[in-house]
CSV table of C-alpha atoms in Angstrom, one decimal:
chain,number,residue,atom,x,y,z
A,1,ASP,CA,10.3,10.1,-5.3
A,2,ALA,CA,7.3,10.8,-3.5
A,3,GLY,CA,8.1,12.2,0.0
A,4,ILE,CA,6.1,10.4,2.8
A,5,THR,CA,5.9,10.6,6.3
A,6,GLN,CA,4.6,8.7,9.0
A,7,SER,CA,4.2,9.2,13.0
A,8,PRO,CA,4.7,8.2,15.1
A,9,ARG,CA,7.2,5.3,14.4
A,10,HIS,CA,6.6,3.3,17.0
A,11,LYS,CA,3.5,3.3,19.3
A,12,VAL,CA,2.2,1.1,22.1
A,13,THR,CA,-1.4,1.9,23.3
A,14,GLU,CA,-4.0,0.0,25.2
A,15,THR,CA,-7.0,-2.0,24.1
A,16,GLY,CA,-9.8,0.1,23.9
A,17,THR,CA,-8.3,3.3,23.3
A,18,PRO,CA,-8.5,5.1,20.0
A,19,VAL,CA,-5.4,5.0,17.8
A,20,THR,CA,-4.5,7.5,15.1
A,21,LEU,CA,-1.5,7.2,12.8
A,22,ARG,CA,-0.9,10.0,10.2
A,23,CYS,CA,0.7,10.2,6.7
A,24,HIS,CA,1.8,13.3,4.9
A,25,GLN,CA,3.1,13.1,1.7
A,26,THR,CA,4.9,16.3,-0.2
A,27,GLU,CA,3.7,15.7,-3.4
A,28,ASN,CA,0.4,16.7,-4.1
A,29,HIS,CA,-0.1,12.9,-4.9
A,30,ARG,CA,-4.7,12.1,-5.4
A,31,TYR,CA,-4.2,8.5,-4.3
A,32,MET,CA,-3.2,7.5,-0.9
A,33,TYR,CA,-3.3,4.4,0.8
A,34,TRP,CA,-3.0,2.7,4.2
A,35,TYR,CA,-2.4,-1.4,4.6
A,36,ARG,CA,-1.0,-3.4,7.5
A,37,GLN,CA,2.2,-6.1,7.2
A,38,ASP,CA,2.3,-8.8,9.2
A,39,PRO,CA,3.7,-12.6,8.9
A,40,GLY,CA,1.7,-14.7,6.5
A,41,HIS,CA,-0.2,-12.5,5.2
A,42,GLY,CA,1.7,-9.9,3.2
A,43,LEU,CA,0.5,-6.8,2.7
A,44,ARG,CA,-3.4,-6.1,3.0
A,45,LEU,CA,-5.6,-2.5,2.0
A,46,ILE,CA,-6.9,-1.1,4.9
A,47,HIS,CA,-8.4,1.9,3.0
A,48,TYR,CA,-7.9,4.5,0.4
A,49,SER,CA,-8.0,7.5,-0.8
A,50,TYR,CA,-8.7,9.2,-3.6
A,51,GLY,CA,-8.8,12.5,-3.1
A,52,VAL,CA,-9.6,14.8,0.0
A,53,LYS,CA,-12.5,13.5,1.2
A,54,ASP,CA,-13.0,10.6,-0.8
A,55,THR,CA,-12.2,7.2,0.6
A,56,ASP,CA,-13.1,4.0,0.3
A,57,LYS,CA,-12.6,0.3,2.0
A,58,GLY,CA,-10.6,-2.2,1.3
A,59,GLU,CA,-10.1,-5.9,2.5
A,60,VAL,CA,-9.7,-5.5,6.0
A,61,SER,CA,-11.6,-2.4,7.4
A,62,ASP,CA,-13.6,-3.3,10.1
A,63,GLY,CA,-12.5,-1.6,13.2
A,64,TYR,CA,-10.6,1.4,11.2
A,65,SER,CA,-11.4,4.6,9.7
A,66,VAL,CA,-9.7,7.3,7.9
A,67,SER,CA,-10.1,11.0,7.1
A,68,ARG,CA,-8.4,13.4,4.6
A,69,SER,CA,-9.3,16.7,4.4
A,70,LYS,CA,-6.0,18.1,2.5
A,71,THR,CA,-4.7,16.5,-0.6
A,72,GLU,CA,-1.0,15.9,2.0
A,73,ASP,CA,-2.8,14.2,4.5
A,74,PHE,CA,-4.2,11.1,5.4
A,75,LEU,CA,-5.0,9.6,8.6
A,76,LEU,CA,-5.9,6.5,10.0
A,77,THR,CA,-8.1,5.6,12.8
A,78,LEU,CA,-8.3,2.7,15.1
A,79,GLU,CA,-11.7,3.7,16.9
A,80,SER,CA,-11.3,1.1,20.2
A,81,ALA,CA,-7.6,-0.8,19.6
A,82,THR,CA,-7.6,-4.6,19.6
A,83,SER,CA,-4.6,-6.8,19.9
A,84,SER,CA,-5.6,-8.7,17.0
A,85,GLN,CA,-4.9,-4.9,15.3
A,86,THR,CA,-1.2,-4.9,16.4
A,87,SER,CA,1.2,-4.9,13.2
A,88,VAL,CA,3.1,-3.0,11.0
A,89,TYR,CA,1.4,0.1,9.2
A,90,PHE,CA,2.3,1.2,6.1
A,91,CYS,CA,1.2,4.6,4.0
A,92,ALA,CA,1.6,4.2,0.4
A,93,ILE,CA,1.0,7.2,-2.9
A,94,SER,CA,0.4,5.5,-6.0
A,95,GLU,CA,2.1,7.1,-9.1
A,96,GLY,CA,0.2,7.4,-12.2
A,97,GLN,CA,-2.1,8.7,-14.5
A,98,GLY,CA,-5.8,8.9,-14.0
A,99,LYS,CA,-7.3,5.4,-12.7
A,100,ALA,CA,-3.8,3.8,-13.5
A,101,ASN,CA,-1.5,2.4,-10.7
A,102,TYR,CA,2.0,2.3,-12.0
A,103,GLY,CA,3.1,1.7,-8.4
A,104,TYR,CA,3.6,1.9,-5.0
A,105,THR,CA,5.9,4.6,-2.8
A,106,PHE,CA,5.7,3.4,1.0
A,107,GLY,CA,6.8,5.5,3.8
A,108,SER,CA,8.6,3.6,6.4
A,109,GLY,CA,5.7,2.2,8.8
A,110,THR,CA,4.6,2.8,12.0
A,111,ARG,CA,4.4,-0.2,14.6
A,112,LEU,CA,1.8,-0.8,16.5
A,113,THR,CA,1.4,-2.2,19.5
A,114,VAL,CA,-1.6,-2.9,21.4
A,115,VAL,CA,-1.4,-4.6,24.5
B,1,ALA,CA,-10.9,-12.2,-7.5
B,2,GLN,CA,-7.2,-11.7,-8.2
B,3,SER,CA,-4.4,-13.4,-5.8
B,4,VAL,CA,-1.0,-14.1,-5.7
B,5,THR,CA,1.2,-17.1,-4.9
B,6,GLN,CA,4.6,-17.0,-4.1
B,7,PRO,CA,5.5,-20.3,-3.0
B,8,ASP,CA,8.5,-19.8,-1.5
B,9,ILE,CA,8.4,-18.3,1.8
B,10,HIS,CA,12.5,-18.8,2.4
B,11,ILE,CA,15.2,-18.9,0.2
B,12,THR,CA,19.0,-18.9,1.4
B,13,VAL,CA,21.8,-18.5,-2.1
B,14,SER,CA,25.4,-18.3,-2.2
B,15,GLU,CA,26.8,-14.8,-2.9
B,16,GLY,CA,27.6,-14.9,-6.3
B,17,ALA,CA,25.1,-17.3,-7.5
B,18,SER,CA,21.9,-16.7,-9.4
B,19,LEU,CA,18.6,-15.8,-7.5
B,20,GLU,CA,15.0,-17.3,-8.9
B,21,LEU,CA,12.1,-15.9,-6.8
B,22,ARG,CA,9.0,-17.4,-8.2
B,23,CYS,CA,5.6,-15.5,-8.5
B,24,ASN,CA,2.5,-17.4,-10.0
B,25,TYR,CA,-1.0,-14.5,-10.3
B,26,SER,CA,-4.8,-15.3,-10.9
B,27,TYR,CA,-6.3,-12.4,-12.9
B,28,GLY,CA,-8.7,-12.8,-15.9
B,29,ALA,CA,-7.3,-10.1,-17.8
B,30,THR,CA,-3.7,-8.9,-18.8
B,31,PRO,CA,-2.9,-7.7,-15.1
B,32,TYR,CA,-0.4,-5.0,-14.0
B,33,LEU,CA,2.4,-6.7,-12.3
B,34,PHE,CA,4.9,-5.9,-9.6
B,35,TRP,CA,8.0,-6.7,-7.2
B,36,TYR,CA,8.7,-4.7,-4.2
B,37,VAL,CA,11.7,-5.2,-2.1
B,38,GLN,CA,11.8,-4.7,1.7
B,39,SER,CA,15.1,-4.4,3.9
B,40,PRO,CA,14.5,-5.3,7.2
B,41,GLY,CA,12.6,-2.4,9.4
B,42,GLN,CA,12.0,-0.4,6.5
B,43,GLY,CA,9.0,0.2,3.9
B,44,LEU,CA,8.7,-1.3,0.9
B,45,GLN,CA,10.5,-0.3,-2.7
B,46,LEU,CA,9.7,-0.5,-6.9
B,47,LEU,CA,12.1,-3.2,-7.9
B,48,LEU,CA,10.2,-3.5,-11.6
B,49,LYS,CA,6.7,-3.3,-12.8
B,50,TYR,CA,4.5,-5.0,-15.9
B,51,PHE,CA,1.9,-3.1,-17.7
B,52,SER,CA,2.5,-4.2,-21.4
B,53,GLY,CA,4.8,-4.8,-24.1
B,54,ASP,CA,8.2,-7.0,-24.1
B,55,THR,CA,7.7,-9.2,-21.7
B,56,LEU,CA,11.2,-9.3,-20.2
B,57,VAL,CA,11.7,-6.1,-17.9
B,58,GLN,CA,13.9,-4.7,-15.8
B,59,GLY,CA,14.5,-3.3,-13.2
B,60,ILE,CA,16.6,-1.7,-10.6
B,61,LYS,CA,19.5,-3.7,-8.5
B,62,GLY,CA,20.3,-5.5,-11.4
B,63,PHE,CA,16.9,-7.5,-11.4
B,64,GLU,CA,14.8,-8.7,-13.9
B,65,ALA,CA,11.4,-10.3,-15.0
B,66,GLU,CA,9.6,-12.1,-17.3
B,67,PHE,CA,5.8,-12.5,-18.1
B,68,LYS,CA,4.5,-15.5,-19.2
B,69,ARG,CA,0.5,-15.2,-19.6
B,70,SER,CA,0.9,-19.4,-20.3
B,71,GLN,CA,2.1,-20.1,-17.1
B,72,SER,CA,0.4,-17.1,-15.2
B,73,SER,CA,3.7,-16.6,-13.8
B,74,PHE,CA,6.3,-13.6,-13.3
B,75,ASN,CA,9.3,-15.0,-11.8
B,76,LEU,CA,12.4,-12.7,-10.6
B,77,ARG,CA,15.6,-13.1,-11.4
B,78,LYS,CA,19.0,-11.4,-11.4
B,79,PRO,CA,22.5,-13.1,-12.4
B,80,SER,CA,24.8,-13.0,-9.6
B,81,VAL,CA,23.0,-12.0,-6.1
B,82,HIS,CA,25.2,-10.0,-3.2
B,83,TRP,CA,25.1,-10.1,0.3
B,84,SER,CA,23.2,-6.4,0.2
B,85,ASP,CA,19.7,-8.7,-1.6
B,86,ALA,CA,19.2,-10.1,1.3
B,87,ALA,CA,15.3,-9.1,1.9
B,88,GLU,CA,11.5,-10.4,1.5
B,89,TYR,CA,10.9,-9.5,-1.6
B,90,PHE,CA,7.1,-9.3,-2.5
B,91,CYS,CA,4.8,-10.0,-5.7
B,92,ALA,CA,2.0,-7.7,-6.8
B,93,VAL,CA,-1.1,-8.0,-8.6
B,94,GLY,CA,-3.4,-4.8,-9.9
B,95,PRO,CA,-6.0,-4.5,-12.5
B,96,SER,CA,-5.0,-2.6,-15.1
B,97,GLY,CA,-7.8,0.3,-14.3
B,98,GLY,CA,-8.2,-0.2,-10.7
B,99,TYR,CA,-5.8,1.8,-8.5
B,100,GLN,CA,-7.2,0.3,-5.6
B,101,LYS,CA,-6.9,-3.0,-5.8
B,102,VAL,CA,-3.5,-4.2,-6.0
B,103,THR,CA,-3.0,-7.3,-4.0
B,104,PHE,CA,0.4,-8.4,-2.4
B,105,GLY,CA,1.9,-12.1,-1.6
B,106,ILE,CA,3.3,-13.2,1.7
B,107,GLY,CA,6.4,-12.3,0.5
B,108,THR,CA,9.9,-14.5,0.2
B,109,LYS,CA,12.5,-13.6,2.3
B,110,LEU,CA,15.5,-14.5,1.0
B,111,GLN,CA,19.1,-15.2,3.1
B,112,VAL,CA,22.4,-14.7,1.2
B,113,ILE,CA,25.7,-16.7,2.5
B,114,PRO,CA,28.9,-15.8,2.0
């Protein structure tokens, strides 16, 4: 299994402050994703990356930005945190050939609370 | 647009009983279908997946799922539930060629009683 580490595991921040979450993988996978999980909504895609410096938006990208300067690291930034961004954030990599997605491997998540 | 419906938010079964979790999807072509499990405080783990071929797929932890195109369903089953199966289960659908567009259902929380 791919090694995926998310940091921090928990964070409390104030409204209006920027926050950066980190996802680190050890398996050199090309595709990486950020999801948020909220009760009643399942998981929703925020942003994804298909290579170094190659990223694109998911369905709930407003208020978020990402960067991928190295294959192993995918950063998610909340530009100005709001209470609606209180959530559990999961990073994932996909196992697959080319563009096919054969299934995700998820990190353990970051629980973010915006007060 | 693709979508996934998990009609049961909570299910309670007795240990040793059989289990079926329902999943219906909407997608115009043959999809990739997945079931994931999430234990409390943990990330999601892939249970099984369907891409093509045999419509009955086997996964980890003794789970299986059957793809029924005519019913747009991909229900998850287990013949005998163990207390350790208590978790939340997510069905997901993605297009065969689209790595970025996997859509998840809202999940079914399984409670197992002794």
